[in-house]
Amino acid sequence: MTPRSRSLTWDATTAIEALAAADSALWIWTPAEDSLRLTGATRSLGLGPLAPDCSGAAFVALALPQDRALAERILKPAEEGTEVAVRLRMRGSETCLWRGVWLEDGLRAAGMVALETKISGSDKDELTGLLDRKAFLARVGEALTAPGEYEMIVADVDRLRRLNEALGHERTDRVISALGSRMAAAFSDAASSARIGEDEFAIIVPRGIGNAADRLRDALEQPLRVAGFDIYPTVSIGSVACDGGPDAADAAELLRRVELAVGSAKKLGRGGTAAYGRALESDSLSRLALEADLRNAFVRGEIEPFFQPIVNLNTGAVAGFEALARWRHPKRGLVPPDEFLGLTDEMGLMNDLGLMMMTQSARQLAEWIQRHPTAGSLFCSVNLSVGEIERPNLVEDVARVIAETGLPRGALKLEVTEGDIMRDTATAAVILQKLKDAGASLALDDFGTGFSSLSYLARLPFDTLKIDRYFVLTMDKDEGSAKIVKSVVNLGRDLSLEVVAEGVENAGLARLLLQAQCHYGQGFGYAPALPAQEAEVYLNESLSDGAAPLKARSG
């Protein structure tokens, strides 16, 4: 052997040093011996606690909880020649790619593991390891050069913003990462699985290979547990059929079409599904027109508060109102809130809407208090939109509105959600106290539907808890709902908080709430949200009759 050939000889030590330098390791799994052997850069891969060998259970335990099923997949025996290709995150490490093959009639498997960032190109989404939007479009373009029928499918994760508010970005990223892993496991590389937006996943598949949309839903809607919370993801799915070959549509145009379908699916509610059709194009043009009209609505004063009565269950008297935004469109008439509130949020106008609603409602309440001294201590609740509690000048605006209208302390009640509180409890506590010092009272809205804030509730300056309407509507039929309502009422009384029950649809529910010693009721059994003039008529009638009218039964 010449000196040169000796210098190129690889021995075991040299190989291990090379693996370590490349942030890679070799692995051998022998199920019969319950032994996983590792050599190479085990520490940087998060495998240090397992090296040089460990049991299968120890390996699974070191994986992040949402990836443990993938770890078990690596260990599951398979036929000789079966490939292993799994993206997996161990505790304290980045995502790693495990690749290998089953050997010797499936008696053992062997392969290599490496940090994904070391072997993946820049065409990958950093969080999930799936293709990013640009790379996905390129892959679609490549796929469509071949003749055939294809289907592009996009899944939009429902209520991701709510999840962000409740869990924070870091924990939500863990949810997204887990969803990406599940999607990669559900489809072959030929599907070009991708994350094309903050909450959007996409694939392109040949048509006729089975219901890919259902498979995508099954992969993404499996429950998972993050930071002690059980998360049940749902997705809205859109799809578009397309042909490959010389006349294939542009990939970006196809993606535009499928995202129109996703928008249509979301209108159906959580977990909706829709396919692209020409009718969606006219819907999209209508949306553009609606956006322009909505901007003008703020200037023209077309958005106004309607007032839903809140009734004292003990006396039957109207105690106050909740102000709810309504849009009087000059041509379309009264536009339902679910048609414009989401659009208002997307256009970044929620803070403007919140200030306008607070100002107009406070002025209206001041007039009613002056004209109806026998009504007692009327109040008006105004919802703070998601994130509005952190809006600059919120406290100053509240103080100014109360001073300008001359409202008594506590007459203007601001409602906030659990998500706003849980996002940053310490900061929220400071802002809430400032709002209370400025003369507002505070209500925690939809209590019990979000992520528990019981540990903070006693320390935050709330005056009121509002029970979500679902529990009230079902309390006469569902024992669980009845127990929740009673528990919230008792909790409120223990903490010296008033409790408002939403969803009072009839006299029967009102009686049950009164028996539970709930303070106030609100719902269609009394009245829907009314224009200011009709709300005042309702107030007058209740003052004259001694009690607010209440439906005997729903229907």
XYZ file of C-alpha atoms in Angstrom:
555
model
C 0.000 0.000 0.000
C 1.453 3.364 -1.011
C 1.737 6.294 1.467
C -1.031 8.087 -0.489
C -3.436 5.123 -0.281
C -2.721 4.770 3.439
C -3.565 8.466 3.976
C -7.034 7.919 2.430
C -7.845 4.820 4.459
C -10.942 5.247 6.670
C -10.962 3.616 10.054
C -13.777 3.626 12.623
C -12.362 6.620 14.495
C -12.071 8.691 11.343
C -15.642 7.831 10.342
C -17.020 8.825 13.744
C -15.087 12.117 13.636
C -16.517 12.834 10.184
C -20.067 12.122 11.378
C -19.604 14.411 14.369
C -18.273 17.213 12.188
C -21.345 16.912 9.979
C -23.792 16.865 12.935
C -24.810 13.347 11.944
C -24.955 9.952 13.612
C -25.402 6.311 12.662
C -28.092 4.168 14.280
C -28.829 0.458 14.436
C -32.095 -0.873 15.899
C -32.463 -4.508 16.873
C -36.014 -5.199 18.098
C -35.263 -8.678 19.457
C -32.650 -7.202 21.813
C -34.642 -4.000 22.432
C -31.435 -2.153 21.624
C -30.898 1.077 19.707
C -27.184 1.784 19.197
C -25.976 5.272 18.288
C -22.611 6.664 17.275
C -21.564 10.085 15.998
C -22.800 13.581 16.902
C -25.377 12.319 19.386
C -25.154 15.361 21.697
C -25.946 18.004 19.054
C -28.831 15.860 17.787
C -30.440 15.709 21.223
C -29.538 12.017 21.547
C -26.796 12.417 24.151
C -28.849 10.915 27.015
C -29.411 7.769 24.912
C -25.903 7.111 23.551
C -24.228 4.723 23.029
C -27.284 2.448 23.318
C -30.767 2.526 24.803
C -34.107 0.742 24.852
C -36.958 1.514 22.492
C -39.017 2.955 25.365
C -36.223 5.370 26.310
C -35.980 6.529 22.694
C -39.720 7.195 22.449
C -39.737 8.988 25.821
C -37.028 11.440 24.693
C -39.049 12.523 21.655
C -41.316 15.558 21.957
C -44.816 14.423 23.000
C -46.408 15.364 19.676
C -43.742 13.337 17.789
C -43.775 10.143 19.854
C -45.963 8.334 17.345
C -43.299 9.049 14.729
C -40.595 7.694 17.028
C -42.608 4.497 17.425
C -42.908 4.322 13.640
C -39.094 4.155 13.345
C -39.025 1.206 15.759
C -41.917 -0.760 14.239
C -40.520 -3.885 12.487
C -40.956 -4.046 8.706
C -40.001 -6.256 5.790
C -36.447 -6.307 4.477
C -35.828 -3.402 2.145
C -38.512 -1.171 3.669
C -37.189 2.360 3.898
C -37.300 4.545 7.010
C -37.809 8.279 6.401
C -39.087 10.262 9.385
C -38.786 13.858 10.626
C -38.475 13.812 14.398
C -37.745 16.284 17.186
C -36.053 15.171 20.394
C -36.170 17.232 23.562
C -33.679 20.099 23.425
C -32.865 19.630 19.744
C -33.939 20.820 16.336
C -35.849 18.675 13.841
C -33.805 15.737 12.591
C -34.213 13.512 9.552
C -34.005 9.779 10.270
C -33.275 7.726 7.176
C -32.478 4.048 6.917
C -33.612 0.614 5.775
C -34.749 -2.668 7.309
C -32.187 -5.496 6.870
C -31.855 -9.276 7.284
C -35.498 -10.239 6.801
C -36.576 -7.382 9.044
C -34.496 -8.454 12.046
C -32.859 -5.059 12.342
C -32.825 -1.571 10.816
C -29.916 0.783 10.290
C -29.384 4.243 8.937
C -28.284 7.798 9.554
C -29.798 10.720 11.481
C -28.863 14.350 10.833
C -30.085 17.835 11.611
C -32.593 18.777 8.943
C -31.007 22.218 8.586
C -27.750 20.540 7.548
C -29.240 18.594 4.652
C -32.318 20.571 3.671
C -32.260 23.353 1.150
C -33.691 26.839 1.562
C -36.889 25.657 -0.106
C -38.149 24.218 3.186
C -40.446 25.829 5.707
C -38.318 26.422 8.778
C -40.921 25.304 11.312
C -42.294 22.131 9.690
C -39.626 21.049 7.214
C -42.285 20.893 4.490
C -41.903 22.793 1.227
C -42.446 26.525 1.514
C -44.842 28.438 -0.720
C -42.283 29.256 -3.419
C -40.953 25.712 -3.607
C -44.468 24.281 -3.661
C -45.419 26.405 -6.653
C -42.243 25.272 -8.417
C -43.058 21.598 -7.699
C -46.631 22.078 -8.943
C -45.284 23.569 -12.146
C -42.999 20.572 -12.606
C -45.793 18.087 -11.877
C -48.170 19.679 -14.358
C -45.750 19.261 -17.252
C -46.884 15.608 -17.348
C -50.336 14.982 -18.883
C -52.988 13.754 -16.496
C -55.626 14.877 -14.031
C -54.503 16.438 -10.751
C -56.022 17.958 -7.641
C -54.547 20.760 -5.547
C -55.787 20.794 -1.953
C -55.246 23.434 0.738
C -56.148 23.012 4.422
C -56.496 26.126 6.596
C -56.182 25.552 10.366
C -59.259 27.046 12.028
C -58.926 29.595 14.832
C -55.109 29.636 14.845
C -55.206 33.236 16.068
C -57.252 32.170 19.092
C -54.685 29.456 19.790
C -51.877 32.018 19.553
C -53.646 34.282 22.017
C -54.226 31.506 24.522
C -50.946 29.554 24.296
C -48.441 32.073 22.940
C -46.402 31.840 19.746
C -43.832 29.309 20.971
C -46.425 26.708 22.006
C -48.504 27.344 18.900
C -45.378 26.716 16.828
C -45.185 23.290 18.471
C -48.738 22.601 17.322
C -47.902 23.669 13.754
C -44.742 21.562 13.811
C -46.724 18.510 14.928
C -49.287 19.084 12.173
C -46.469 19.292 9.637
C -45.057 15.982 10.848
C -48.453 14.319 10.566
C -48.976 15.659 7.074
C -45.553 14.422 5.936
C -46.362 10.985 7.333
C -49.739 10.842 5.567
C -48.472 11.519 2.033
C -45.569 10.384 -0.104
C -42.964 12.816 -1.365
C -44.809 12.847 -4.694
C -47.616 14.853 -3.066
C -45.164 17.739 -2.468
C -46.552 18.488 1.012
C -46.096 22.162 1.858
C -46.806 24.857 4.403
C -47.761 27.853 2.279
C -48.855 30.299 4.959
C -49.006 30.775 8.707
C -51.983 28.435 9.015
C -52.177 26.817 5.558
C -50.965 23.421 4.327
C -51.096 22.269 0.703
C -50.601 19.193 -1.492
C -50.988 18.300 -5.160
C -51.916 14.716 -6.053
C -53.030 12.791 -9.139
C -56.791 12.397 -9.194
C -58.220 8.949 -8.638
C -55.789 7.823 -5.906
C -58.456 7.970 -3.213
C -59.981 10.838 -1.285
C -56.895 12.914 -0.589
C -58.919 15.668 1.105
C -60.264 13.205 3.668
C -56.796 11.786 4.245
C -55.467 15.319 4.776
C -58.250 16.080 7.243
C -57.654 12.814 9.113
C -53.952 13.632 9.409
C -54.417 17.176 10.699
C -57.474 16.791 12.932
C -56.056 14.228 15.356
C -56.015 15.615 18.943
C -52.711 16.494 20.558
C -51.566 17.744 23.936
C -49.375 20.834 24.316
C -48.303 22.493 27.570
C -50.970 20.631 29.517
C -53.794 21.593 27.133
C -55.699 19.128 24.953
C -55.866 20.648 21.471
C -58.455 19.476 18.934
C -57.462 21.045 15.593
C -60.011 21.479 12.827
C -59.300 22.556 9.256
C -61.256 24.162 6.447
C -60.361 22.527 3.133
C -60.508 23.862 -0.415
C -59.649 22.016 -3.607
C -59.331 22.612 -7.337
C -59.158 20.086 -10.187
C -56.623 20.720 -12.939
C -55.113 19.074 -16.004
C -51.445 18.568 -16.713
C -49.757 18.892 -20.070
C -48.895 21.709 -22.501
C -52.066 23.663 -21.670
C -51.803 23.353 -17.893
C -52.805 26.377 -15.837
C -50.143 28.434 -14.085
C -49.376 27.121 -10.589
C -49.923 30.517 -8.943
C -53.312 30.851 -10.644
C -54.332 27.412 -9.382
C -53.310 28.372 -5.867
C -55.394 31.555 -6.127
C -58.406 29.459 -7.132
C -57.995 26.922 -4.355
C -57.662 29.690 -1.759
C -60.982 31.081 -2.983
C -62.388 27.623 -2.273
C -60.860 27.696 1.217
C -62.589 31.019 1.828
C -65.875 29.458 0.764
C -65.269 26.486 3.068
C -64.654 28.757 6.050
C -68.042 30.396 5.526
C -69.601 26.997 6.217
C -68.140 27.038 9.721
C -65.281 25.132 11.308
C -64.263 22.019 9.381
C -65.928 23.037 6.112
C -64.996 21.715 2.652
C -65.487 23.403 -0.735
C -64.314 22.900 -4.328
C -63.444 25.734 -6.704
C -66.102 26.784 -9.171
C -66.670 29.804 -11.397
C -69.288 31.159 -8.998
C -66.517 31.851 -6.490
C -64.999 34.431 -8.834
C -68.109 36.628 -8.614
C -68.105 36.124 -4.834
C -64.532 37.400 -4.748
C -65.450 40.501 -6.729
C -68.361 41.061 -4.337
C -65.921 40.889 -1.448
C -63.770 43.626 -2.991
C -66.852 45.805 -3.302
C -67.804 45.017 0.300
C -64.348 46.080 1.505
C -64.719 49.449 -0.229
C -68.227 49.885 1.212
C -67.001 49.018 4.695
C -64.309 51.689 4.634
C -66.923 54.225 3.577
C -69.288 52.988 6.300
C -66.931 54.265 8.990
C -66.819 57.688 7.341
C -70.569 57.898 6.739
C -71.588 56.684 10.194
C -73.437 53.630 8.841
C -72.184 51.398 11.686
C -74.078 51.939 14.930
C -74.641 50.197 18.270
C -77.721 48.060 18.805
C -78.606 47.335 22.438
C -79.588 43.954 23.917
C -81.288 44.191 27.336
C -79.678 42.632 30.422
C -82.293 41.855 33.075
C -82.068 41.481 36.849
C -83.383 37.941 37.399
C -84.563 38.708 40.948
C -86.634 41.814 40.158
C -87.287 41.409 36.438
C -86.106 44.984 35.878
C -83.832 46.027 33.000
C -80.426 46.536 34.593
C -78.507 47.533 31.497
C -77.663 46.711 27.902
C -74.915 45.151 25.828
C -73.930 47.240 22.796
C -73.434 45.218 19.602
C -72.229 46.631 16.271
C -74.653 46.665 13.346
C -74.124 47.998 9.819
C -76.948 49.746 7.967
C -75.830 49.439 4.360
C -77.534 52.021 2.069
C -78.414 49.351 -0.543
C -78.185 45.981 1.225
C -79.978 47.022 4.388
C -78.859 45.567 7.703
C -75.675 43.533 7.114
C -75.344 40.568 9.542
C -72.397 40.932 11.960
C -70.767 37.687 10.777
C -70.502 39.193 7.285
C -68.564 42.294 8.284
C -66.854 41.796 11.662
C -64.329 39.296 10.265
C -63.682 41.611 7.339
C -63.267 44.539 9.729
C -60.615 42.546 11.571
C -58.793 41.578 8.351
C -58.742 45.229 7.271
C -57.207 46.321 10.579
C -60.224 48.405 11.585
C -61.225 46.674 14.827
C -59.628 49.289 17.064
C -61.473 52.040 15.168
C -64.706 50.088 15.548
C -64.097 49.565 19.268
C -63.527 53.265 19.957
C -66.551 54.253 17.898
C -68.806 51.742 19.665
C -67.598 52.828 23.099
C -68.110 56.521 22.336
C -71.587 56.157 20.810
C -72.797 53.714 23.465
C -71.603 55.909 26.327
C -73.388 58.933 24.864
C -76.602 56.951 24.439
C -76.406 55.576 27.973
C -75.876 59.070 29.395
C -79.056 60.256 27.638
C -81.086 57.330 29.005
C -79.851 57.869 32.553
C -80.835 61.521 32.338
C -84.296 60.808 30.857
C -85.156 57.807 33.059
C -84.033 58.468 36.640
C -86.375 55.732 37.920
C -84.461 53.087 35.953
C -81.805 52.917 38.660
C -78.121 52.337 37.964
C -78.224 51.492 34.283
C -75.028 50.198 32.706
C -73.900 49.451 29.170
C -71.425 46.705 28.238
C -69.073 47.203 25.305
C -66.857 44.416 23.963
C -63.153 45.022 23.586
C -62.028 43.227 20.432
C -59.218 40.680 20.524
C -55.970 42.487 21.336
C -57.677 45.834 21.954
C -56.720 45.687 25.612
C -53.143 46.313 24.447
C -54.087 49.233 22.189
C -52.117 52.422 22.895
C -54.254 55.202 24.461
C -57.072 52.790 25.407
C -57.057 53.924 29.040
C -56.909 57.592 28.032
C -59.803 57.127 25.578
C -61.941 55.422 28.237
C -61.246 58.190 30.761
C -62.061 60.865 28.169
C -65.337 59.232 27.074
C -66.505 58.843 30.696
C -65.574 62.462 31.484
C -67.254 63.858 28.353
C -70.507 61.949 28.925
C -70.604 62.409 32.685
C -71.338 58.707 33.273
C -71.211 57.495 36.888
C -68.394 55.142 37.865
C -68.993 51.613 36.621
C -71.812 52.522 34.220
C -69.555 51.825 31.233
C -68.679 48.124 31.415
C -65.870 46.765 29.250
C -65.963 43.069 28.318
C -62.729 41.174 27.643
C -62.082 37.535 26.736
C -60.036 34.897 28.529
C -57.636 34.750 25.577
C -56.709 38.404 26.049
C -56.001 37.800 29.732
C -54.072 34.553 29.365
C -51.724 35.889 26.697
C -49.879 38.092 29.224
C -51.569 38.025 32.597
C -49.207 40.446 34.356
C -49.591 43.148 31.698
C -53.346 42.561 31.476
C -53.689 43.019 35.249
C -52.002 46.412 35.069
C -54.166 47.615 32.172
C -57.379 46.322 33.755
C -56.626 48.165 36.982
C -55.982 51.371 35.050
C -59.299 50.979 33.220
C -61.066 50.511 36.533
C -59.307 53.539 38.016
C -60.525 55.514 34.986
C -64.131 54.746 35.985
C -65.040 51.655 33.921
C -66.304 48.352 35.302
C -64.960 45.086 33.894
C -66.548 41.831 32.728
C -64.891 38.545 31.734
C -66.821 37.360 28.674
C -67.685 33.748 27.681
C -66.214 32.413 30.903
C -65.488 28.684 30.803
C -65.070 28.300 27.026
C -61.390 29.178 26.787
C -58.315 28.140 28.710
C -58.801 28.224 32.443
C -57.880 31.473 34.167
C -59.099 30.393 37.616
C -55.666 30.850 39.152
C -55.663 34.494 38.068
C -59.322 35.394 38.496
C -59.125 36.275 42.186
C -56.238 38.662 41.505
C -57.780 40.534 38.573
C -60.131 43.504 39.127
C -63.235 42.092 37.435
C -66.749 43.012 38.539
C -68.668 40.542 36.378
C -68.478 37.033 34.893
C -70.498 36.214 31.770
C -71.508 32.588 31.230
C -71.330 31.481 27.607
C -74.744 31.049 25.986
C -74.081 27.396 25.030
C -74.121 26.243 28.654
C -77.270 28.252 29.399
C -79.129 27.039 26.295
C -78.457 23.392 27.172
C -78.703 23.502 30.973
C -82.296 22.183 30.970
C -81.301 19.173 28.854
C -77.663 18.525 29.765
C -76.669 17.830 33.355
C -73.071 18.778 32.623
C -74.081 22.221 31.362
C -76.299 22.746 34.422
C -73.398 21.896 36.737
C -71.090 24.286 34.901
C -73.619 27.125 35.187
C -74.101 26.510 38.925
C -70.345 26.270 39.469
C -69.692 29.587 37.711
C -72.483 31.286 39.677
C -71.073 29.949 42.964
C -67.564 30.966 41.960
C -68.782 34.469 41.146
C -70.537 34.799 44.474
C -67.465 33.531 46.359
C -65.356 36.177 44.624
C -68.017 38.916 45.064
C -68.566 39.093 41.312
C -71.882 39.597 39.541
C -72.796 36.868 37.040
C -74.590 37.406 33.726
C -76.014 34.390 31.878
C -76.237 34.746 28.109
C -78.632 32.654 26.034
C -81.808 33.063 28.127
C -84.312 31.951 25.487
C -87.408 31.413 27.643
C -88.983 31.647 31.084
C -87.962 28.072 31.933
C -84.262 28.867 31.599
C -84.764 32.108 33.558
C -86.311 30.109 36.432
C -83.415 27.647 36.473
C -80.936 30.516 36.572
C -82.843 32.205 39.367
C -82.819 28.951 41.341
C -79.065 28.844 40.847
C -78.943 32.413 42.282
C -77.584 33.939 39.073
C -77.810 37.745 39.099
C -78.608 38.706 35.487
C -79.994 37.167 32.303
C -79.577 38.153 28.662
C -80.946 36.560 25.516
C -83.645 36.395 22.869
C -86.185 35.339 25.490
C -86.128 38.985 26.543
C -85.175 40.717 23.304
C -82.593 40.656 20.511
C -80.202 43.557 20.043
C -82.406 46.576 19.284
C -81.802 49.952 17.648
C -81.426 52.725 20.227
C -84.976 54.022 19.773
C -86.539 50.553 20.148
C -84.286 49.771 23.124
C -85.607 52.870 24.871
C -89.179 51.797 24.133
C -88.366 48.401 25.675
C -86.919 50.157 28.727
C -90.046 52.311 29.056
C -92.332 49.287 28.816
C -90.402 47.393 31.463
C -90.528 50.442 33.763
C -94.277 50.745 33.229
C -94.987 47.020 33.700
C -92.539 46.588 36.565
C -90.628 43.832 34.747
C -89.108 43.102 31.354
C -91.313 40.932 29.099
C -90.102 37.340 28.846
C -91.092 34.573 26.426
C -92.727 31.629 28.113
C -90.989 29.195 25.780
C -88.736 29.266 22.743
C -89.980 28.616 19.249
